[in-house]
Amino acid sequence: MEHLHPLESHLERPERFTYPFCYEPHPLCQLAAKEVQAYIAAHPEIREDADQGKMFGVLVVEGGFLAAYSGLLAGRNDWAYFVPPVYDAQQPDGYFKQQEQIISLTSHLSPLTSKQLSQELQTWLFHQYQLLNARGEVKDLVDIWQEYYNRPKLLQKYPLPPGGTGDCCAPKLLQYAYQQGLNPLCMAEFWWGAATKTELRQHLNYYPACRGKCKPILTWMLQGLDVDPDPETLSLQQMELPVVYEDEWLLVVNKPSGLLSVPGRIGQYSVETIMQERYPDSMVVHRLDMGTSGLLIVAKTQDVYRALQEQFVKHQIRKKYLAVLYENSTSQRSANHSSFNIQHSTLPAKGRISLPLRPDPMNRPRQIVDLEHGKQAVTDYEFLSDRVVALWPQTGRTHQLRIHCAHPDGLGCPIVGDELYGTRQQGQRLMLHAAELWFRHPVTLEEIHLEKDDEIINAEISK
């Protein structure tokens, strides 16, 4: 079979297929990925384009593995080593290219008509994507999309897929496997090349499939396979919640990594629900990401909650975080991939990062840097050692510290354990800790300063 590559290994096969939106790559996928990476490195005509930044994927099947890339590679979609697209719209004499040329030639005569014709052509193209699932059933992309977003408000917001839907790695791999009667075992995707300044993907790191374009498609295509459960829907682990400070009006807890601050879509168990068992009217005043540990204020009454919220709005509450950064950086400040050392970097030992942020609507919960439309996000930093940095957020944007560390125009080094903007190894937590907190007590008006160290981060500082 032309696109099936051998994979010599005595590794055990997985019990179930990969849940593609949150996973740790199976060792068989890592082995297959190394084969693909060696192939890219050995072919300059492919590597030159891939070095600009490209997602690649592997699908391990009975008898070997398949490889794919997202979109086009060096302007082509017919590289023999990789599986073909679900639908080939690049044929010069094909209907799509011919109509595209006609629209381009007449666009100056009637821009409104040209736009309408472009939309009709795009819809026609989506209907050509006849996607299989593991049961052998077929649906076109428009039907899959509209059935997934079947509530009226959602359908009004997302009537048709965005451009490029169906051309990511995962749909290509599964489509070819089903067409050839192959049995999928596990799948993974990795980024090759430069880190983009918007998406912050790191060279050779593994990433989940995009939720915006691929979630509707893969929800259909995985039907009939025994798939790993979504880790985010599993029962959350019951955790100890140490109290650092408490009086009759409020308390401050040391939230462990892996515990939600407030109930969310992945579960009800959280700091807030734990506290409400003790104090029914209590509310969490601010939030930490699920993976972030450290100091969190809980108000016991609505009046105290509102008073503390007002301090946050007026930027009167200060927070200091500690983060452990990866040793290697793909940023311009350490382009040779050697260990990041602040003593030999052009990056000042202390300074300020200002990179505006906004959500990525097609790949939540990721945030992206957007200099034009993003909201102001400011962080002060100071290196305490080569890998440990103290962070003082001056604004409170989602994932602000994680992006300001990872971005090439920030510190250029992701935080250890950050699966969204860096990578996470098995069993690794996000090494970000809210270590200090300053606020004025809303009742006594006393200036409160609390500090709670993290043993793992302290060990990194003392190395």
Tab-separated table of C-alpha atoms in Angstrom:
chain	number	residue	atom	x	y	z
A	1	MET	CA	0.000	0.000	0.000
A	2	GLU	CA	1.574	3.251	-1.211
A	3	HIS	CA	1.140	5.428	1.892
A	4	LEU	CA	1.511	2.729	4.562
A	5	HIS	CA	4.948	2.758	6.199
A	6	PRO	CA	6.441	-0.049	8.318
A	7	LEU	CA	6.837	0.421	12.055
A	8	GLU	CA	9.072	-2.116	13.750
A	9	SER	CA	8.286	-2.284	17.458
A	10	HIS	CA	7.484	-4.678	20.286
A	11	LEU	CA	5.587	-1.995	22.173
A	12	GLU	CA	2.133	-2.902	23.430
A	13	ARG	CA	-0.720	-1.486	21.416
A	14	PRO	CA	-3.162	0.838	23.202
A	15	GLU	CA	-6.410	-0.501	24.630
A	16	ARG	CA	-8.455	2.239	22.954
A	17	PHE	CA	-8.003	4.827	20.218
A	18	THR	CA	-6.688	8.308	21.091
A	19	TYR	CA	-9.132	10.953	22.279
A	20	PRO	CA	-7.750	13.593	19.885
A	21	PHE	CA	-8.521	16.793	21.832
A	22	CYS	CA	-6.625	15.983	25.021
A	23	TYR	CA	-4.009	13.244	25.089
A	24	GLU	CA	-0.472	12.174	25.824
A	25	PRO	CA	1.016	10.577	22.699
A	26	HIS	CA	1.298	6.797	22.834
A	27	PRO	CA	4.882	5.469	22.478
A	28	LEU	CA	3.935	3.935	19.124
A	29	CYS	CA	2.922	7.394	17.878
A	30	GLN	CA	6.171	8.866	19.173
A	31	LEU	CA	8.077	6.186	17.262
A	32	ALA	CA	6.124	6.911	14.071
A	33	ALA	CA	6.597	10.674	14.541
A	34	LYS	CA	10.375	10.216	14.700
A	35	GLU	CA	10.206	8.429	11.332
A	36	VAL	CA	8.269	11.336	9.819
A	37	GLN	CA	10.646	13.885	11.324
A	38	ALA	CA	13.629	12.042	9.841
A	39	TYR	CA	11.887	12.041	6.448
A	40	ILE	CA	11.240	15.798	6.608
A	41	ALA	CA	14.842	16.490	7.619
A	42	ALA	CA	16.141	14.394	4.700
A	43	HIS	CA	14.070	16.178	2.016
A	44	PRO	CA	15.117	19.844	1.577
A	45	GLU	CA	12.192	20.696	-0.710
A	46	ILE	CA	9.788	19.660	2.069
A	47	ARG	CA	11.828	20.925	4.994
A	48	GLU	CA	12.206	24.436	3.558
A	49	ASP	CA	8.448	24.926	3.645
A	50	ALA	CA	7.936	23.010	6.900
A	51	ASP	CA	10.524	25.190	8.651
A	52	GLN	CA	8.093	28.107	8.331
A	53	GLY	CA	5.730	26.201	10.650
A	54	LYS	CA	3.528	23.225	9.823
A	55	MET	CA	1.435	20.661	11.691
A	56	PHE	CA	2.101	17.007	10.884
A	57	GLY	CA	0.225	13.939	12.069
A	58	VAL	CA	0.729	10.188	12.372
A	59	LEU	CA	-1.864	7.432	12.566
A	60	VAL	CA	-0.626	4.042	13.743
A	61	VAL	CA	-2.654	1.210	12.212
A	62	GLU	CA	-2.412	-2.550	12.095
A	63	GLY	CA	0.667	-3.177	9.912
A	64	GLY	CA	2.401	0.225	10.115
A	65	PHE	CA	1.625	3.935	10.168
A	66	LEU	CA	0.291	6.744	7.978
A	67	ALA	CA	1.519	10.350	7.851
A	68	ALA	CA	-0.192	13.619	6.945
A	69	TYR	CA	0.285	17.404	7.015
A	70	SER	CA	-2.255	20.178	7.454
A	71	GLY	CA	-3.316	22.171	4.385
A	72	LEU	CA	-0.725	22.303	1.619
A	73	LEU	CA	2.982	21.512	1.827
A	74	ALA	CA	5.198	23.633	-0.443
A	75	GLY	CA	2.034	24.490	-2.392
A	76	ARG	CA	1.218	20.836	-3.052
A	77	ASN	CA	-1.069	18.175	-1.660
A	78	ASP	CA	0.287	15.185	-3.617
A	79	TRP	CA	3.496	14.220	-1.801
A	80	ALA	CA	3.856	10.462	-2.144
A	81	TYR	CA	5.002	9.866	1.455
A	82	PHE	CA	1.840	11.416	2.905
A	83	VAL	CA	-1.822	10.444	2.584
A	84	PRO	CA	-3.856	12.371	-0.016
A	85	PRO	CA	-6.409	15.061	0.888
A	86	VAL	CA	-10.016	14.127	1.545
A	87	TYR	CA	-10.857	16.100	-1.607
A	88	ASP	CA	-8.319	17.484	-4.069
A	89	ALA	CA	-9.322	21.044	-4.945
A	90	GLN	CA	-5.910	21.859	-6.457
A	91	GLN	CA	-6.349	20.173	-9.844
A	92	PRO	CA	-5.766	22.953	-12.465
A	93	ASP	CA	-8.462	21.601	-14.787
A	94	GLY	CA	-10.883	20.781	-11.972
A	95	TYR	CA	-14.195	22.552	-11.433
A	96	PHE	CA	-13.038	24.410	-8.302
A	97	LYS	CA	-9.918	25.927	-9.880
A	98	GLN	CA	-11.725	26.848	-13.082
A	99	GLN	CA	-14.539	28.597	-11.212
A	100	GLU	CA	-12.034	30.312	-8.956
A	101	GLN	CA	-10.288	31.717	-12.001
A	102	ILE	CA	-13.551	32.960	-13.513
A	103	ILE	CA	-14.498	34.726	-10.261
A	104	SER	CA	-11.038	36.309	-10.062
A	105	LEU	CA	-11.243	37.627	-13.643
A	106	THR	CA	-14.699	39.172	-13.133
A	107	SER	CA	-14.325	40.438	-9.560
A	108	HIS	CA	-13.543	44.014	-10.678
A	109	LEU	CA	-16.802	44.210	-12.657
A	110	SER	CA	-19.131	43.398	-9.779
A	111	PRO	CA	-17.578	42.930	-6.322
A	112	LEU	CA	-20.967	42.016	-4.798
A	113	THR	CA	-21.627	39.295	-7.379
A	114	SER	CA	-18.059	38.070	-7.024
A	115	LYS	CA	-18.510	37.676	-3.267
A	116	GLN	CA	-21.733	35.746	-3.704
A	117	LEU	CA	-20.155	33.445	-6.299
A	118	SER	CA	-17.189	32.844	-3.978
A	119	GLN	CA	-19.512	31.841	-1.153
A	120	GLU	CA	-21.446	29.497	-3.439
A	121	LEU	CA	-18.224	27.926	-4.669
A	122	GLN	CA	-16.986	27.440	-1.102
A	123	THR	CA	-20.264	25.741	-0.168
A	124	TRP	CA	-19.982	23.501	-3.251
A	125	LEU	CA	-16.461	22.567	-2.162
A	126	PHE	CA	-17.578	21.595	1.343
A	127	HIS	CA	-20.186	19.259	-0.153
A	128	GLN	CA	-17.367	17.402	-1.938
A	129	TYR	CA	-15.848	16.348	1.383
A	130	GLN	CA	-17.583	12.978	1.777
A	131	LEU	CA	-16.310	11.848	5.168
A	132	LEU	CA	-16.389	8.281	6.467
A	133	ASN	CA	-16.647	7.004	10.011
A	134	ALA	CA	-15.522	3.651	11.421
A	135	ARG	CA	-18.925	2.131	10.679
A	136	GLY	CA	-18.502	2.833	6.967
A	137	GLU	CA	-21.175	5.551	6.978
A	138	VAL	CA	-20.710	8.690	4.847
A	139	LYS	CA	-21.723	12.319	5.373
A	140	ASP	CA	-20.598	15.468	3.638
A	141	LEU	CA	-18.940	18.275	5.546
A	142	VAL	CA	-21.925	20.634	5.478
A	143	ASP	CA	-24.260	18.010	6.973
A	144	ILE	CA	-21.711	17.089	9.646
A	145	TRP	CA	-21.213	20.739	10.550
A	146	GLN	CA	-24.891	21.641	10.726
A	147	GLU	CA	-25.811	18.537	12.724
A	148	TYR	CA	-23.067	19.319	15.232
A	149	TYR	CA	-24.241	22.933	15.607
A	150	ASN	CA	-27.905	21.946	15.537
A	151	ARG	CA	-29.247	24.512	18.001
A	152	PRO	CA	-30.678	27.582	16.227
A	153	LYS	CA	-28.419	30.154	17.918
A	154	LEU	CA	-25.272	28.108	17.271
A	155	LEU	CA	-26.285	27.385	13.689
A	156	GLN	CA	-26.881	31.067	13.102
A	157	LYS	CA	-23.393	31.782	14.435
A	158	TYR	CA	-21.709	28.890	12.563
A	159	PRO	CA	-23.850	28.198	9.453
A	160	LEU	CA	-20.910	26.819	7.451
A	161	PRO	CA	-17.399	25.617	8.253
A	162	PRO	CA	-14.513	28.098	8.004
A	163	GLY	CA	-12.124	27.828	5.058
A	164	GLY	CA	-9.664	24.958	5.316
A	165	THR	CA	-11.982	22.724	7.342
A	166	GLY	CA	-11.361	19.096	6.448
A	167	ASP	CA	-7.721	19.688	5.460
A	168	CYS	CA	-6.171	19.120	8.894
A	169	CYS	CA	-4.099	16.017	9.633
A	170	ALA	CA	-6.632	13.972	11.588
A	171	PRO	CA	-9.467	13.911	9.000
A	172	LYS	CA	-6.993	13.090	6.214
A	173	LEU	CA	-5.485	10.201	8.179
A	174	LEU	CA	-8.758	8.647	9.277
A	175	GLN	CA	-10.353	9.025	5.829
A	176	TYR	CA	-7.491	7.200	4.117
A	177	ALA	CA	-7.417	4.466	6.773
A	178	TYR	CA	-11.144	3.822	6.404
A	179	GLN	CA	-10.943	3.846	2.612
A	180	GLN	CA	-8.153	1.253	2.690
A	181	GLY	CA	-9.778	-0.944	5.321
A	182	LEU	CA	-7.022	-0.267	7.873
A	183	ASN	CA	-7.577	-0.598	11.628
A	184	PRO	CA	-6.621	2.647	13.477
A	185	LEU	CA	-4.781	2.123	16.788
A	186	CYS	CA	-3.620	5.575	17.930
A	187	MET	CA	-2.933	9.050	16.582
A	188	ALA	CA	-0.840	12.122	17.394
A	189	GLU	CA	0.027	15.487	15.829
A	190	PHE	CA	3.226	17.512	16.169
A	191	TRP	CA	4.459	20.924	15.064
A	192	TRP	CA	7.537	21.305	12.881
A	193	GLY	CA	9.375	24.589	12.407
A	194	ALA	CA	9.207	28.133	13.635
A	195	ALA	CA	6.932	29.110	16.501
A	196	THR	CA	4.166	31.347	15.212
A	197	LYS	CA	3.681	34.580	17.131
A	198	THR	CA	-0.066	34.036	17.303
A	199	GLU	CA	-0.445	30.337	18.096
A	200	LEU	CA	2.861	29.787	19.942
A	201	ARG	CA	3.521	26.276	18.753
A	202	GLN	CA	6.941	24.845	19.568
A	203	HIS	CA	9.161	22.755	17.274
A	204	LEU	CA	8.484	18.986	17.610
A	205	ASN	CA	5.952	19.421	20.419
A	206	TYR	CA	2.748	17.380	20.290
A	207	TYR	CA	-0.610	19.157	20.175
A	208	PRO	CA	-4.273	18.120	20.258
A	209	ALA	CA	-6.465	18.457	17.197
A	210	CYS	CA	-8.017	21.910	16.839
A	211	ARG	CA	-11.468	22.128	18.382
A	212	GLY	CA	-12.898	24.750	16.038
A	213	LYS	CA	-12.467	22.985	12.704
A	214	CYS	CA	-11.905	19.380	13.755
A	215	LYS	CA	-14.256	18.801	16.709
A	216	PRO	CA	-17.418	18.539	14.560
A	217	ILE	CA	-15.646	16.387	11.947
A	218	LEU	CA	-13.942	13.993	14.339
A	219	THR	CA	-17.076	13.620	16.448
A	220	TRP	CA	-18.513	12.011	13.291
A	221	MET	CA	-15.417	10.191	12.027
A	222	LEU	CA	-14.620	8.487	15.340
A	223	GLN	CA	-18.051	6.886	15.614
A	224	GLY	CA	-17.580	3.130	15.567
A	225	LEU	CA	-14.136	3.233	17.211
A	226	ASP	CA	-13.492	2.427	20.869
A	227	VAL	CA	-12.048	5.805	21.892
A	228	ASP	CA	-10.389	6.910	25.137
A	229	PRO	CA	-12.783	8.966	27.289
A	230	ASP	CA	-12.398	12.722	27.346
A	231	PRO	CA	-10.138	13.317	30.389
A	232	GLU	CA	-12.016	16.536	31.068
A	233	THR	CA	-15.281	14.619	31.649
A	234	LEU	CA	-13.817	12.198	34.193
A	235	SER	CA	-14.519	12.711	37.861
A	236	LEU	CA	-12.127	15.253	39.324
A	237	GLN	CA	-9.750	13.999	41.966
A	238	GLN	CA	-10.677	14.895	45.564
A	239	MET	CA	-7.831	17.039	46.893
A	240	GLU	CA	-6.731	18.507	50.181
A	241	LEU	CA	-7.258	22.273	50.360
A	242	PRO	CA	-4.931	23.872	52.962
A	243	VAL	CA	-6.039	27.156	54.535
A	244	VAL	CA	-3.268	29.758	54.788
A	245	TYR	CA	-5.271	32.547	56.466
A	246	GLU	CA	-8.767	32.755	57.951
A	247	ASP	CA	-10.904	35.147	59.960
A	248	GLU	CA	-14.657	35.680	60.305
A	249	TRP	CA	-14.929	37.519	56.955
A	250	LEU	CA	-12.616	35.740	54.531
A	251	LEU	CA	-10.006	33.060	54.073
A	252	VAL	CA	-7.077	32.389	51.743
A	253	VAL	CA	-6.358	28.842	50.565
A	254	ASN	CA	-3.383	27.236	48.860
A	255	LYS	CA	-5.032	25.714	45.774
A	256	PRO	CA	-3.281	22.593	44.478
A	257	SER	CA	-2.547	22.130	40.765
A	258	GLY	CA	-5.346	20.151	39.124
A	259	LEU	CA	-8.224	21.646	41.117
A	260	LEU	CA	-10.761	24.044	39.578
A	261	SER	CA	-11.251	27.444	41.213
A	262	VAL	CA	-14.994	27.447	40.478
A	263	PRO	CA	-17.362	24.846	38.980
A	264	GLY	CA	-16.950	24.541	35.211
A	265	ARG	CA	-17.953	22.481	32.214
A	266	ILE	CA	-15.594	19.664	33.237
A	267	GLY	CA	-16.979	19.232	36.734
A	268	GLN	CA	-18.488	20.725	39.858
A	269	TYR	CA	-15.722	19.837	42.310
A	270	SER	CA	-13.782	23.036	42.949
A	271	VAL	CA	-12.397	25.394	45.592
A	272	GLU	CA	-15.738	27.200	45.648
A	273	THR	CA	-17.852	24.074	46.152
A	274	ILE	CA	-15.495	22.817	48.877
A	275	MET	CA	-15.712	26.154	50.672
A	276	GLN	CA	-19.500	26.350	50.309
A	277	GLU	CA	-19.807	23.088	52.221
A	278	ARG	CA	-18.265	24.928	55.179
A	279	TYR	CA	-19.642	28.424	54.516
A	280	PRO	CA	-22.774	28.320	52.295
A	281	ASP	CA	-22.523	31.973	51.228
A	282	SER	CA	-18.814	31.917	50.371
A	283	MET	CA	-17.515	32.848	46.921
A	284	VAL	CA	-14.105	32.672	45.241
A	285	VAL	CA	-12.983	36.265	44.653
A	286	HIS	CA	-10.586	35.608	41.757
A	287	ARG	CA	-9.482	32.559	39.775
A	288	LEU	CA	-6.418	30.492	39.014
A	289	ASP	CA	-6.189	28.162	36.021
A	290	MET	CA	-6.862	24.538	36.894
A	291	GLY	CA	-3.160	23.702	36.470
A	292	THR	CA	-1.918	26.708	38.489
A	293	SER	CA	-1.323	26.287	42.209
A	294	GLY	CA	-1.168	28.880	44.950
A	295	LEU	CA	-2.961	31.552	46.949
A	296	LEU	CA	-6.656	32.140	46.324
A	297	ILE	CA	-8.996	34.452	48.256
A	298	VAL	CA	-12.456	33.244	49.313
A	299	ALA	CA	-15.013	35.704	50.708
A	300	LYS	CA	-17.479	34.411	53.303
A	301	THR	CA	-20.156	37.022	52.549
A	302	GLN	CA	-21.459	38.901	49.529
A	303	ASP	CA	-20.407	42.262	51.025
A	304	VAL	CA	-16.806	41.106	51.485
A	305	TYR	CA	-16.835	39.594	48.005
A	306	ARG	CA	-17.969	42.894	46.440
A	307	ALA	CA	-15.404	44.914	48.404
A	308	LEU	CA	-12.542	42.651	47.302
A	309	GLN	CA	-13.805	42.655	43.717
A	310	GLU	CA	-13.633	46.442	43.773
A	311	GLN	CA	-9.978	46.237	44.822
A	312	PHE	CA	-9.288	43.959	41.850
A	313	VAL	CA	-11.048	46.332	39.467
A	314	LYS	CA	-8.933	49.228	40.791
A	315	HIS	CA	-5.736	47.108	40.551
A	316	GLN	CA	-5.193	47.485	44.299
A	317	ILE	CA	-4.522	43.768	44.833
A	318	ARG	CA	-1.022	42.602	43.915
A	319	LYS	CA	0.006	39.042	43.092
A	320	LYS	CA	3.397	37.457	42.593
A	321	TYR	CA	3.776	34.172	40.735
A	322	LEU	CA	6.745	31.854	40.345
A	323	ALA	CA	7.231	29.846	37.146
A	324	VAL	CA	9.753	27.251	36.020
A	325	LEU	CA	10.647	27.600	32.343
A	326	TYR	CA	11.819	24.933	29.930
A	327	GLU	CA	15.570	24.652	29.523
A	328	ASN	CA	15.278	24.888	25.742
A	329	SER	CA	13.762	27.755	23.817
A	330	THR	CA	12.933	28.001	20.158
A	331	SER	CA	12.867	31.773	20.394
A	332	GLN	CA	15.209	34.182	18.643
A	333	ARG	CA	17.068	34.615	21.937
A	334	SER	CA	18.352	31.037	21.923
A	335	ALA	CA	18.101	29.951	18.329
A	336	ASN	CA	20.799	27.288	18.737
A	337	HIS	CA	18.431	25.368	21.091
A	338	SER	CA	21.036	25.431	23.884
A	339	SER	CA	20.047	25.827	27.524
A	340	PHE	CA	18.405	29.163	28.211
A	341	ASN	CA	20.733	31.190	30.431
A	342	ILE	CA	19.753	34.698	31.402
A	343	GLN	CA	23.430	35.617	31.831
A	344	HIS	CA	24.063	34.993	28.130
A	345	SER	CA	20.796	36.307	26.738
A	346	THR	CA	19.827	39.670	25.302
A	347	LEU	CA	16.755	39.488	27.542
A	348	PRO	CA	17.132	41.758	30.609
A	349	ALA	CA	17.128	40.027	33.998
A	350	LYS	CA	14.035	42.056	34.887
A	351	GLY	CA	11.572	44.029	32.829
A	352	ARG	CA	8.025	44.363	31.530
A	353	ILE	CA	6.109	42.424	28.858
A	354	SER	CA	3.163	44.029	27.075
A	355	LEU	CA	1.423	41.766	24.565
A	356	PRO	CA	-2.355	42.222	23.990
A	357	LEU	CA	-4.433	39.044	24.011
A	358	ARG	CA	-7.754	37.748	22.730
A	359	PRO	CA	-9.434	34.326	22.585
A	360	ASP	CA	-8.930	32.090	19.555
A	361	PRO	CA	-12.614	31.475	18.680
A	362	MET	CA	-11.849	28.388	16.588
A	363	ASN	CA	-9.575	26.742	19.141
A	364	ARG	CA	-10.757	27.497	22.666
A	365	PRO	CA	-9.501	27.757	25.368
A	366	ARG	CA	-6.317	28.972	23.637
A	367	GLN	CA	-5.606	32.691	23.598
A	368	ILE	CA	-3.560	34.469	20.943
A	369	VAL	CA	-1.515	37.648	20.741
A	370	ASP	CA	-3.313	40.241	18.633
A	371	LEU	CA	-1.646	43.645	18.424
A	372	GLU	CA	-4.667	45.171	16.678
A	373	HIS	CA	-7.724	43.683	18.395
A	374	GLY	CA	-6.361	42.159	21.614
A	375	LYS	CA	-6.982	43.523	25.110
A	376	GLN	CA	-4.058	45.066	26.971
A	377	ALA	CA	-2.041	42.507	28.939
A	378	VAL	CA	0.991	43.586	31.002
A	379	THR	CA	3.368	41.504	33.130
A	380	ASP	CA	6.471	42.507	35.093
A	381	TYR	CA	9.114	39.818	35.503
A	382	GLU	CA	12.420	39.113	37.254
A	383	PHE	CA	14.628	36.045	36.801
A	384	LEU	CA	15.560	34.373	40.083
A	385	SER	CA	17.708	31.741	38.353
A	386	ASP	CA	18.277	30.514	34.805
A	387	ARG	CA	14.923	28.716	34.786
A	388	VAL	CA	12.824	30.278	37.550
A	389	VAL	CA	11.134	33.627	36.995
A	390	ALA	CA	8.998	35.794	39.281
A	391	LEU	CA	5.939	37.296	37.552
A	392	TRP	CA	3.767	40.236	38.639
A	393	PRO	CA	0.650	40.525	36.421
A	394	GLN	CA	-0.570	44.114	36.051
A	395	THR	CA	-3.678	42.923	34.201
A	396	GLY	CA	-5.676	39.708	34.547
A	397	ARG	CA	-6.176	38.231	31.075
A	398	THR	CA	-6.822	34.535	30.562
A	399	HIS	CA	-3.519	32.616	30.178
A	400	GLN	CA	-1.626	35.917	30.342
A	401	LEU	CA	1.416	34.624	32.224
A	402	ARG	CA	1.625	31.431	30.174
A	403	ILE	CA	1.639	33.340	26.881
A	404	HIS	CA	3.959	36.111	28.088
A	405	CYS	CA	6.500	33.443	29.032
A	406	ALA	CA	6.160	31.396	25.835
A	407	HIS	CA	5.901	34.153	23.215
A	408	PRO	CA	9.056	35.080	21.232
A	409	ASP	CA	8.392	38.742	22.070
A	410	GLY	CA	8.011	37.843	25.751
A	411	LEU	CA	10.435	35.571	27.588
A	412	GLY	CA	10.598	33.124	24.690
A	413	CYS	CA	10.396	30.057	26.987
A	414	PRO	CA	7.158	28.179	27.803
A	415	ILE	CA	6.364	27.214	31.384
A	416	VAL	CA	7.117	23.580	32.223
A	417	GLY	CA	4.004	21.422	31.924
A	418	ASP	CA	2.088	23.898	29.739
A	419	GLU	CA	0.320	21.698	27.212
A	420	LEU	CA	-1.287	24.662	25.418
A	421	TYR	CA	1.730	26.893	24.726
A	422	GLY	CA	4.598	24.472	25.317
A	423	THR	CA	4.421	20.746	25.960
A	424	ARG	CA	3.722	18.448	28.873
A	425	GLN	CA	5.377	15.142	29.615
A	426	GLN	CA	3.512	12.291	31.254
A	427	GLY	CA	2.628	13.022	34.865
A	428	GLN	CA	3.971	16.573	34.677
A	429	ARG	CA	2.069	19.479	36.266
A	430	LEU	CA	2.012	23.105	35.183
A	431	MET	CA	4.915	24.738	37.049
A	432	LEU	CA	3.150	28.021	37.794
A	433	HIS	CA	2.473	28.989	41.401
A	434	ALA	CA	0.726	32.017	42.919
A	435	ALA	CA	3.286	32.562	45.696
A	436	GLU	CA	2.459	35.969	47.238
A	437	LEU	CA	-0.594	38.139	47.698
A	438	TRP	CA	-1.087	41.739	48.918
A	439	PHE	CA	-4.516	43.238	49.653
A	440	ARG	CA	-6.321	45.505	52.101
A	441	HIS	CA	-8.707	43.730	54.427
A	442	PRO	CA	-12.186	44.970	53.440
A	443	VAL	CA	-13.415	45.154	57.069
A	444	THR	CA	-10.400	45.879	59.305
A	445	LEU	CA	-8.590	47.843	56.559
A	446	GLU	CA	-5.374	46.082	57.574
A	447	GLU	CA	-2.761	45.607	54.840
A	448	ILE	CA	-2.459	41.844	54.367
A	449	HIS	CA	0.631	40.196	52.844
A	450	LEU	CA	0.608	36.398	52.515
A	451	GLU	CA	3.258	34.078	51.126
A	452	LYS	CA	3.185	30.353	50.360
A	453	ASP	CA	6.167	28.617	48.801
A	454	ASP	CA	6.075	25.666	46.424
A	455	GLU	CA	8.630	22.990	47.329
A	456	ILE	CA	9.336	21.911	43.743
A	457	ILE	CA	9.901	25.489	42.536
A	458	ASN	CA	12.044	26.297	45.564
A	459	ALA	CA	14.230	23.311	44.698
A	460	GLU	CA	14.677	24.723	41.182
A	461	ILE	CA	15.734	28.128	42.568
A	462	SER	CA	18.351	26.590	44.841
A	463	LYS	CA	19.956	24.464	42.090
